[in-house]
Amino acid sequence: MKNLLLSALSIAVLTFTSCSRDENSNDTNAVTINPADFRGELLSGQSATLNANQVYNLTGSFIVRGGATLTIPAGTRIEATGGTASYIAIAQDGLLYVNGTSTNPVIMTSGNVVKATGDWGGLVICGRANTNKGGSTGQTATSEVGDLTYGGTENTDSSGVIRYLRVEYTGAAFNATKEFNGVSLFGVGSGTVFEYVQAYKSGDDGIEFFGGSVNPKYLVAFHSEDDAIDFADGFSGTIENVFIKDVAKAGVEGSNNGDNGAATPTTNATLKNFTIIKGALAGSEHGMFLKEGTGRWNCQNIYIDGFTKGLKINSSTVDPNSNSNVDSGFVTFNPIYFGTSITTQSEYAGTNTTYLTVGANTGAGNSGNTPTWTAGWTTGL
């Protein structure tokens, strides 16, 4: 058995448990993690299950490598210190099981006495699903944080099951262009369950999808100092039931590819049941930003309020691919609600007059009010 260096105090348990791609098959080495010094790696063939009765002090990076499994029971609390050096990452073929409940979520937060955005990195998950960042035929790319490989052609790939997770005070920055988000999903496949997740007080985006085909549900982004929800690089999933409040830039930013707006495979996102409230932050890029080629969006039951503009899109000169996709009917909003604060529904100035239908929407479940499904496991709302 290979040694696992989690910390100088970590103890390797030389017993075998059942755990692998489906948490219940293949023999693996079970490892006990020292709560006082949570860092290091789980290697292929190893597994660890945290103890909900302990508070885990994340003092550096913790990476779950391919063939390893990390399980986090309901009520577990992880407190991180160390800025950009401190984050949790799931590599390709690694598995994460977050088993929170509506009354007892898993909490990943700052360990600082005075907590602030950017206190630590956040959660990074890398899968084998599609991305157009490396190329059009399944080439891989390297994550902008964590330097891990992601992408490929396995769109049904699974990185595990994440339910009832709250990630707080994240977004540590290396520089102005390289920052952690609350949760970053790189090429994560549709076999992954990602539900009931809140990003709270992120120094950058709340939750961002870099390619991939995962279908997340019941997301909350509260106080995001960049965008609340961001997807790009050939993302091809359905995101539904999302509540956004207090956003510095765009409530939702969606791109095809920042280097090539026409890159393939093209972003193809379905967005259902969103409430987007500017709240106390600037909202400088408005409710939804159709950016860098945009791709194809099918948006249903969207509620936007508090901004001066509902939909932002650059001119056809600056971003011809985004405008062409709206012109061609590849971007639709049916229905969408604009609150009384919004004086410009959309910056789009092209020829398509039917791409949006204005209605009276319920958004994430309760129009501009907090949805009932957020009760018990979220904070700040």
CSV table of C-alpha atoms in Angstrom, one decimal:
chain,number,residue,atom,x,y,z
A,1,MET,CA,0.0,0.0,0.0
A,2,LYS,CA,1.3,3.4,-0.9
A,3,ASN,CA,1.8,5.9,1.9
A,4,LEU,CA,-0.6,8.9,2.0
A,5,LEU,CA,0.9,12.1,3.4
A,6,LEU,CA,-2.1,14.0,4.7
A,7,SER,CA,-0.1,15.6,7.6
A,8,ALA,CA,2.6,14.6,10.0
A,9,LEU,CA,-0.2,13.4,12.3
A,10,SER,CA,-2.3,11.5,9.8
A,11,ILE,CA,-2.9,7.8,10.5
A,12,ALA,CA,-3.2,5.3,7.7
A,13,VAL,CA,-5.7,2.5,8.6
A,14,LEU,CA,-4.7,-0.8,7.0
A,15,THR,CA,-8.1,-2.2,6.5
A,16,PHE,CA,-10.2,-2.6,3.4
A,17,THR,CA,-13.6,-1.1,2.7
A,18,SER,CA,-15.9,-1.1,-0.3
A,19,CYS,CA,-15.6,2.0,-2.4
A,20,SER,CA,-15.0,3.1,-6.0
A,21,ARG,CA,-16.7,4.7,-8.9
A,22,ASP,CA,-20.0,3.9,-7.3
A,23,GLU,CA,-19.1,4.1,-3.6
A,24,ASN,CA,-19.9,0.4,-3.2
A,25,SER,CA,-17.5,-1.7,-5.3
A,26,ASN,CA,-13.9,-2.6,-5.4
A,27,ASP,CA,-11.6,-2.9,-2.3
A,28,THR,CA,-9.8,0.3,-1.2
A,29,ASN,CA,-7.6,1.3,1.6
A,30,ALA,CA,-9.5,3.4,4.2
A,31,VAL,CA,-7.6,6.4,5.5
A,32,THR,CA,-8.2,8.4,8.6
A,33,ILE,CA,-7.7,12.1,8.3
A,34,ASN,CA,-6.4,14.3,11.1
A,35,PRO,CA,-9.0,17.0,11.7
A,36,ALA,CA,-6.4,19.4,13.1
A,37,ASP,CA,-4.4,19.4,9.8
A,38,PHE,CA,-6.6,18.5,6.9
A,39,ARG,CA,-4.4,18.6,3.7
A,40,GLY,CA,-2.6,16.4,1.2
A,41,GLU,CA,-4.0,13.8,-1.2
A,42,LEU,CA,-6.1,10.7,-1.5
A,43,LEU,CA,-4.4,8.4,-4.0
A,44,SER,CA,-5.9,5.8,-6.3
A,45,GLY,CA,-7.4,2.9,-4.3
A,46,GLN,CA,-7.8,5.0,-1.1
A,47,SER,CA,-10.9,6.3,0.5
A,48,ALA,CA,-11.7,8.6,3.5
A,49,THR,CA,-14.9,9.3,5.4
A,50,LEU,CA,-15.0,12.4,7.5
A,51,ASN,CA,-16.5,12.4,11.0
A,52,ALA,CA,-19.4,14.8,11.5
A,53,ASN,CA,-18.5,15.2,15.2
A,54,GLN,CA,-15.2,16.8,14.3
A,55,VAL,CA,-14.4,20.2,12.9
A,56,TYR,CA,-11.8,19.8,10.1
A,57,ASN,CA,-9.2,22.5,9.8
A,58,LEU,CA,-8.2,22.7,6.1
A,59,THR,CA,-4.7,24.1,6.2
A,60,GLY,CA,-3.7,23.5,2.6
A,61,SER,CA,-4.9,21.9,-0.6
A,62,PHE,CA,-6.6,18.5,-0.4
A,63,ILE,CA,-6.8,16.6,-3.7
A,64,VAL,CA,-8.9,13.5,-4.4
A,65,ARG,CA,-7.0,11.8,-7.2
A,66,GLY,CA,-8.4,9.4,-9.8
A,67,GLY,CA,-9.6,6.2,-8.2
A,68,ALA,CA,-10.0,7.7,-4.7
A,69,THR,CA,-13.2,8.6,-2.9
A,70,LEU,CA,-13.9,11.2,-0.2
A,71,THR,CA,-17.2,11.0,1.7
A,72,ILE,CA,-18.5,13.8,3.9
A,73,PRO,CA,-21.5,13.0,6.1
A,74,ALA,CA,-24.3,15.4,7.0
A,75,GLY,CA,-23.4,18.1,9.5
A,76,THR,CA,-19.6,18.0,8.8
A,77,ARG,CA,-17.9,21.4,9.1
A,78,ILE,CA,-14.6,22.2,7.3
A,79,GLU,CA,-12.9,25.5,8.3
A,80,ALA,CA,-10.2,26.7,5.9
A,81,THR,CA,-7.3,29.0,6.3
A,82,GLY,CA,-4.4,29.9,3.9
A,83,GLY,CA,-5.9,31.9,1.0
A,84,THR,CA,-5.1,30.4,-2.4
A,85,ALA,CA,-3.1,27.5,-0.9
A,86,SER,CA,-6.2,26.1,0.7
A,87,TYR,CA,-8.9,24.4,-1.4
A,88,ILE,CA,-10.5,21.0,-2.0
A,89,ALA,CA,-10.2,19.5,-5.5
A,90,ILE,CA,-11.6,16.4,-7.1
A,91,ALA,CA,-9.5,15.2,-10.0
A,92,GLN,CA,-10.7,13.3,-13.0
A,93,ASP,CA,-12.0,9.8,-11.9
A,94,GLY,CA,-12.0,10.9,-8.2
A,95,LEU,CA,-15.3,10.8,-6.4
A,96,LEU,CA,-16.9,13.1,-3.8
A,97,TYR,CA,-19.9,12.2,-1.8
A,98,VAL,CA,-21.4,15.1,0.2
A,99,ASN,CA,-24.3,13.6,2.1
A,100,GLY,CA,-25.9,16.7,3.7
A,101,THR,CA,-29.6,17.1,4.5
A,102,SER,CA,-32.0,20.0,4.5
A,103,THR,CA,-31.6,20.4,8.2
A,104,ASN,CA,-28.0,19.4,8.5
A,105,PRO,CA,-25.9,20.5,5.6
A,106,VAL,CA,-22.2,20.1,5.0
A,107,ILE,CA,-20.5,23.4,5.5
A,108,MET,CA,-17.1,24.5,4.0
A,109,THR,CA,-16.2,27.9,5.4
A,110,SER,CA,-13.5,30.2,6.6
A,111,GLY,CA,-11.5,29.3,9.7
A,112,ASN,CA,-10.5,32.9,10.3
A,113,VAL,CA,-11.8,34.7,13.4
A,114,VAL,CA,-13.0,37.6,11.3
A,115,LYS,CA,-14.4,36.0,8.1
A,116,ALA,CA,-14.3,37.7,4.7
A,117,THR,CA,-14.6,36.9,1.0
A,118,GLY,CA,-11.5,35.4,-0.4
A,119,ASP,CA,-10.3,33.7,2.8
A,120,TRP,CA,-9.7,30.5,1.0
A,121,GLY,CA,-10.0,28.9,-2.4
A,122,GLY,CA,-13.2,26.8,-2.6
A,123,LEU,CA,-14.2,23.5,-4.1
A,124,VAL,CA,-12.9,22.4,-7.5
A,125,ILE,CA,-14.3,19.4,-9.4
A,126,CYS,CA,-12.9,18.0,-12.7
A,127,GLY,CA,-14.5,15.5,-14.9
A,128,ARG,CA,-14.3,13.9,-18.4
A,129,ALA,CA,-17.2,15.6,-20.1
A,130,ASN,CA,-17.1,17.9,-23.1
A,131,THR,CA,-15.4,21.2,-23.3
A,132,ASN,CA,-14.4,23.4,-26.2
A,133,LYS,CA,-11.4,24.9,-24.3
A,134,GLY,CA,-8.9,22.3,-25.5
A,135,GLY,CA,-10.4,21.7,-29.0
A,136,SER,CA,-13.5,20.4,-30.8
A,137,THR,CA,-12.9,16.6,-30.7
A,138,GLY,CA,-12.5,15.8,-27.0
A,139,GLN,CA,-9.2,17.4,-26.2
A,140,THR,CA,-8.5,18.1,-22.6
A,141,ALA,CA,-7.6,21.3,-20.9
A,142,THR,CA,-6.0,22.4,-17.6
A,143,SER,CA,-8.1,24.0,-14.9
A,144,GLU,CA,-7.3,27.7,-14.2
A,145,VAL,CA,-7.1,26.9,-10.4
A,146,GLY,CA,-5.6,23.6,-9.1
A,147,ASP,CA,-3.8,22.9,-12.4
A,148,LEU,CA,-5.8,19.7,-13.0
A,149,THR,CA,-6.7,18.0,-16.3
A,150,TYR,CA,-10.4,18.2,-17.3
A,151,GLY,CA,-12.5,17.5,-20.3
A,152,GLY,CA,-12.9,14.7,-22.9
A,153,THR,CA,-15.8,12.8,-24.5
A,154,GLU,CA,-17.4,11.0,-21.6
A,155,ASN,CA,-20.5,13.2,-21.1
A,156,THR,CA,-22.1,10.8,-18.7
A,157,ASP,CA,-19.1,10.7,-16.5
A,158,SER,CA,-19.7,10.9,-12.7
A,159,SER,CA,-17.7,12.8,-10.1
A,160,GLY,CA,-20.0,11.7,-7.3
A,161,VAL,CA,-23.1,13.0,-5.5
A,162,ILE,CA,-23.2,16.4,-3.9
A,163,ARG,CA,-26.3,17.3,-1.9
A,164,TYR,CA,-27.0,20.0,0.7
A,165,LEU,CA,-23.6,21.8,0.7
A,166,ARG,CA,-22.8,25.4,1.7
A,167,VAL,CA,-19.5,26.9,0.6
A,168,GLU,CA,-18.6,30.2,2.3
A,169,TYR,CA,-16.0,33.0,2.1
A,170,THR,CA,-14.3,31.6,-0.9
A,171,GLY,CA,-12.7,33.2,-4.0
A,172,ALA,CA,-9.0,33.7,-2.9
A,173,ALA,CA,-7.2,35.5,-5.8
A,174,PHE,CA,-3.8,34.9,-7.2
A,175,ASN,CA,-4.1,38.0,-9.3
A,176,ALA,CA,-6.8,40.1,-11.1
A,177,THR,CA,-7.4,37.4,-13.7
A,178,LYS,CA,-6.9,34.2,-11.7
A,179,GLU,CA,-9.2,33.6,-8.8
A,180,PHE,CA,-11.1,30.7,-7.2
A,181,ASN,CA,-14.9,30.7,-7.3
A,182,GLY,CA,-17.2,29.3,-4.6
A,183,VAL,CA,-17.5,26.0,-6.6
A,184,SER,CA,-15.7,25.5,-10.0
A,185,LEU,CA,-16.9,22.6,-12.1
A,186,PHE,CA,-14.6,21.7,-15.0
A,187,GLY,CA,-15.9,19.3,-17.6
A,188,VAL,CA,-18.2,17.6,-15.0
A,189,GLY,CA,-20.5,15.0,-16.5
A,190,SER,CA,-24.2,14.3,-16.3
A,191,GLY,CA,-23.6,11.3,-14.1
A,192,THR,CA,-22.7,13.7,-11.3
A,193,VAL,CA,-25.5,14.7,-8.9
A,194,PHE,CA,-25.1,18.4,-7.9
A,195,GLU,CA,-28.1,19.6,-5.9
A,196,TYR,CA,-28.9,22.0,-3.1
A,197,VAL,CA,-25.6,23.9,-3.2
A,198,GLN,CA,-25.1,27.5,-1.9
A,199,ALA,CA,-22.2,29.7,-2.6
A,200,TYR,CA,-22.2,32.4,0.2
A,201,LYS,CA,-19.9,35.5,0.1
A,202,SER,CA,-17.6,34.5,-2.8
A,203,GLY,CA,-14.9,36.9,-3.8
A,204,ASP,CA,-15.3,35.9,-7.4
A,205,ASP,CA,-18.1,33.9,-9.1
A,206,GLY,CA,-20.5,31.9,-6.9
A,207,ILE,CA,-20.7,28.8,-9.0
A,208,GLU,CA,-19.0,28.4,-12.4
A,209,PHE,CA,-19.3,25.6,-15.1
A,210,PHE,CA,-16.4,25.3,-17.5
A,211,GLY,CA,-17.8,23.0,-20.2
A,212,GLY,CA,-19.3,19.8,-19.0
A,213,SER,CA,-22.8,18.3,-19.1
A,214,VAL,CA,-23.9,18.2,-15.5
A,215,ASN,CA,-27.5,19.0,-14.7
A,216,PRO,CA,-27.5,21.0,-11.4
A,217,LYS,CA,-30.6,21.8,-9.4
A,218,TYR,CA,-31.5,24.0,-6.5
A,219,LEU,CA,-28.6,26.4,-6.4
A,220,VAL,CA,-28.2,29.5,-4.3
A,221,ALA,CA,-25.6,32.3,-4.9
A,222,PHE,CA,-25.7,35.0,-2.3
A,223,HIS,CA,-23.2,37.9,-2.3
A,224,SER,CA,-21.0,37.1,-5.3
A,225,GLU,CA,-18.3,39.7,-6.0
A,226,ASP,CA,-18.2,38.8,-9.7
A,227,ASP,CA,-21.0,36.8,-11.4
A,228,ALA,CA,-23.4,34.6,-9.4
A,229,ILE,CA,-23.7,31.8,-11.9
A,230,ASP,CA,-21.3,31.5,-14.9
A,231,PHE,CA,-21.1,28.9,-17.6
A,232,ALA,CA,-18.8,28.7,-20.6
A,233,ASP,CA,-16.6,26.6,-22.9
A,234,GLY,CA,-19.2,24.3,-24.4
A,235,PHE,CA,-21.3,23.7,-21.3
A,236,SER,CA,-24.3,21.6,-22.4
A,237,GLY,CA,-26.5,21.0,-19.3
A,238,THR,CA,-29.7,22.0,-17.8
A,239,ILE,CA,-29.6,24.3,-14.7
A,240,GLU,CA,-32.9,24.6,-12.9
A,241,ASN,CA,-34.3,26.2,-9.7
A,242,VAL,CA,-31.7,28.9,-9.0
A,243,PHE,CA,-32.0,31.8,-6.5
A,244,ILE,CA,-29.5,34.7,-6.9
A,245,LYS,CA,-29.2,37.8,-4.7
A,246,ASP,CA,-26.5,40.4,-4.1
A,247,VAL,CA,-24.3,40.3,-7.2
A,248,ALA,CA,-21.5,42.6,-8.1
A,249,LYS,CA,-21.5,42.0,-11.9
A,250,ALA,CA,-24.0,39.7,-13.7
A,251,GLY,CA,-26.5,37.5,-12.1
A,252,VAL,CA,-25.9,35.0,-14.9
A,253,GLU,CA,-23.0,35.1,-17.3
A,254,GLY,CA,-23.0,32.7,-20.2
A,255,SER,CA,-20.3,32.3,-22.9
A,256,ASN,CA,-19.3,30.0,-25.6
A,257,ASN,CA,-15.6,30.6,-25.5
A,258,GLY,CA,-13.6,33.6,-24.5
A,259,ASP,CA,-10.8,33.0,-27.1
A,260,ASN,CA,-13.1,32.0,-30.0
A,261,GLY,CA,-16.8,32.8,-29.9
A,262,ALA,CA,-17.5,30.3,-32.6
A,263,ALA,CA,-15.7,27.3,-30.9
A,264,THR,CA,-17.3,23.9,-31.0
A,265,PRO,CA,-18.8,22.0,-29.3
A,266,THR,CA,-21.1,25.0,-28.7
A,267,THR,CA,-22.5,26.0,-25.4
A,268,ASN,CA,-26.0,24.6,-25.3
A,269,ALA,CA,-27.6,25.6,-22.0
A,270,THR,CA,-31.2,25.2,-20.7
A,271,LEU,CA,-32.0,27.5,-17.8
A,272,LYS,CA,-35.3,26.9,-15.9
A,273,ASN,CA,-36.8,28.7,-12.9
A,274,PHE,CA,-34.3,31.5,-12.0
A,275,THR,CA,-34.8,34.4,-9.7
A,276,ILE,CA,-32.1,37.0,-10.1
A,277,ILE,CA,-32.1,39.9,-7.6
A,278,LYS,CA,-29.4,42.6,-7.8
A,279,GLY,CA,-29.6,43.2,-4.0
A,280,ALA,CA,-27.0,45.3,-2.2
A,281,LEU,CA,-24.1,45.0,-4.7
A,282,ALA,CA,-23.6,46.9,-7.9
A,283,GLY,CA,-24.9,44.5,-10.5
A,284,SER,CA,-22.8,46.4,-13.1
A,285,GLU,CA,-23.2,43.7,-15.8
A,286,HIS,CA,-27.0,43.4,-15.3
A,287,GLY,CA,-29.3,40.5,-14.9
A,288,MET,CA,-28.0,38.2,-17.6
A,289,PHE,CA,-24.9,38.7,-19.7
A,290,LEU,CA,-24.8,37.0,-23.2
A,291,LYS,CA,-21.1,37.0,-23.7
A,292,GLU,CA,-18.2,35.7,-25.9
A,293,GLY,CA,-20.3,33.9,-28.5
A,294,THR,CA,-23.1,33.0,-26.0
A,295,GLY,CA,-24.0,29.7,-27.7
A,296,ARG,CA,-27.5,28.4,-27.5
A,297,TRP,CA,-29.7,29.3,-24.5
A,298,ASN,CA,-33.2,28.0,-23.9
A,299,CYS,CA,-34.4,30.0,-20.9
A,300,GLN,CA,-37.8,29.4,-19.2
A,301,ASN,CA,-39.4,31.1,-16.3
A,302,ILE,CA,-36.7,33.8,-15.5
A,303,TYR,CA,-37.4,36.5,-13.0
A,304,ILE,CA,-35.1,39.6,-12.9
A,305,ASP,CA,-35.3,42.6,-10.7
A,306,GLY,CA,-33.2,45.4,-9.1
A,307,PHE,CA,-31.0,46.0,-12.1
A,308,THR,CA,-31.3,48.9,-14.6
A,309,LYS,CA,-30.9,46.5,-17.5
A,310,GLY,CA,-32.3,42.9,-17.9
A,311,LEU,CA,-30.1,41.4,-20.6
A,312,LYS,CA,-26.6,42.6,-21.5
A,313,ILE,CA,-25.1,41.8,-24.9
A,314,ASN,CA,-22.2,43.5,-26.7
A,315,SER,CA,-22.7,45.0,-30.1
A,316,SER,CA,-22.6,42.9,-33.2
A,317,THR,CA,-19.2,44.5,-34.0
A,318,VAL,CA,-17.7,43.5,-30.7
A,319,ASP,CA,-19.4,40.1,-30.4
A,320,PRO,CA,-20.8,39.0,-33.8
A,321,ASN,CA,-21.3,35.3,-32.7
A,322,SER,CA,-23.5,36.2,-29.8
A,323,ASN,CA,-25.7,38.5,-31.9
A,324,SER,CA,-25.8,35.9,-34.7
A,325,ASN,CA,-27.1,33.3,-32.3
A,326,VAL,CA,-29.9,35.6,-31.2
A,327,ASP,CA,-30.6,36.6,-34.8
A,328,SER,CA,-31.0,32.9,-35.7
A,329,GLY,CA,-33.3,32.0,-32.9
A,330,PHE,CA,-30.8,30.0,-30.9
A,331,VAL,CA,-31.4,32.1,-27.8
A,332,THR,CA,-34.9,32.3,-26.4
A,333,PHE,CA,-36.5,33.6,-23.2
A,334,ASN,CA,-40.0,32.3,-22.7
A,335,PRO,CA,-41.2,33.7,-20.5
A,336,ILE,CA,-39.1,36.3,-18.7
A,337,TYR,CA,-40.1,38.9,-16.1
A,338,PHE,CA,-38.5,42.3,-15.8
A,339,GLY,CA,-39.0,44.2,-12.5
A,340,THR,CA,-40.0,47.8,-12.3
A,341,SER,CA,-36.3,48.9,-11.8
A,342,ILE,CA,-35.4,47.7,-15.2
A,343,THR,CA,-35.5,50.5,-17.8
A,344,THR,CA,-33.9,48.6,-20.6
A,345,GLN,CA,-35.1,45.0,-21.0
A,346,SER,CA,-32.3,44.0,-23.5
A,347,GLU,CA,-29.3,45.6,-25.2
A,348,TYR,CA,-29.8,43.3,-28.2
A,349,ALA,CA,-30.5,45.5,-31.3
A,350,GLY,CA,-30.8,42.9,-34.0
A,351,THR,CA,-33.6,41.7,-36.2
A,352,ASN,CA,-35.2,39.0,-34.1
A,353,THR,CA,-38.3,40.4,-32.4
A,354,THR,CA,-39.6,37.1,-30.9
A,355,TYR,CA,-36.6,35.8,-28.9
A,356,LEU,CA,-38.2,36.9,-25.7
A,357,THR,CA,-41.7,36.7,-24.3
A,358,VAL,CA,-42.5,38.8,-21.2
A,359,GLY,CA,-44.6,37.1,-18.6
A,360,ALA,CA,-45.5,37.1,-14.9
A,361,ASN,CA,-43.2,34.5,-13.5
A,362,THR,CA,-42.6,32.5,-10.4
A,363,GLY,CA,-38.8,32.3,-11.0
A,364,ALA,CA,-37.1,30.0,-8.5
A,365,GLY,CA,-40.4,29.2,-6.9
A,366,ASN,CA,-41.7,32.4,-5.3
A,367,SER,CA,-41.1,35.2,-7.8
A,368,GLY,CA,-38.7,37.7,-6.0
A,369,ASN,CA,-39.1,36.1,-2.6
A,370,THR,CA,-36.9,33.4,-1.1
A,371,PRO,CA,-38.0,29.9,-2.3
A,372,THR,CA,-39.3,27.5,0.2
A,373,TRP,CA,-36.8,24.9,-0.9
A,374,THR,CA,-34.0,27.0,0.6
A,375,ALA,CA,-35.3,26.6,4.2
A,376,GLY,CA,-32.9,25.0,6.7
A,377,TRP,CA,-29.7,24.6,4.8
A,378,THR,CA,-28.8,28.1,3.5
A,379,THR,CA,-27.7,31.3,5.2
A,380,GLY,CA,-28.0,35.0,4.7
A,381,LEU,CA,-31.3,35.0,2.9
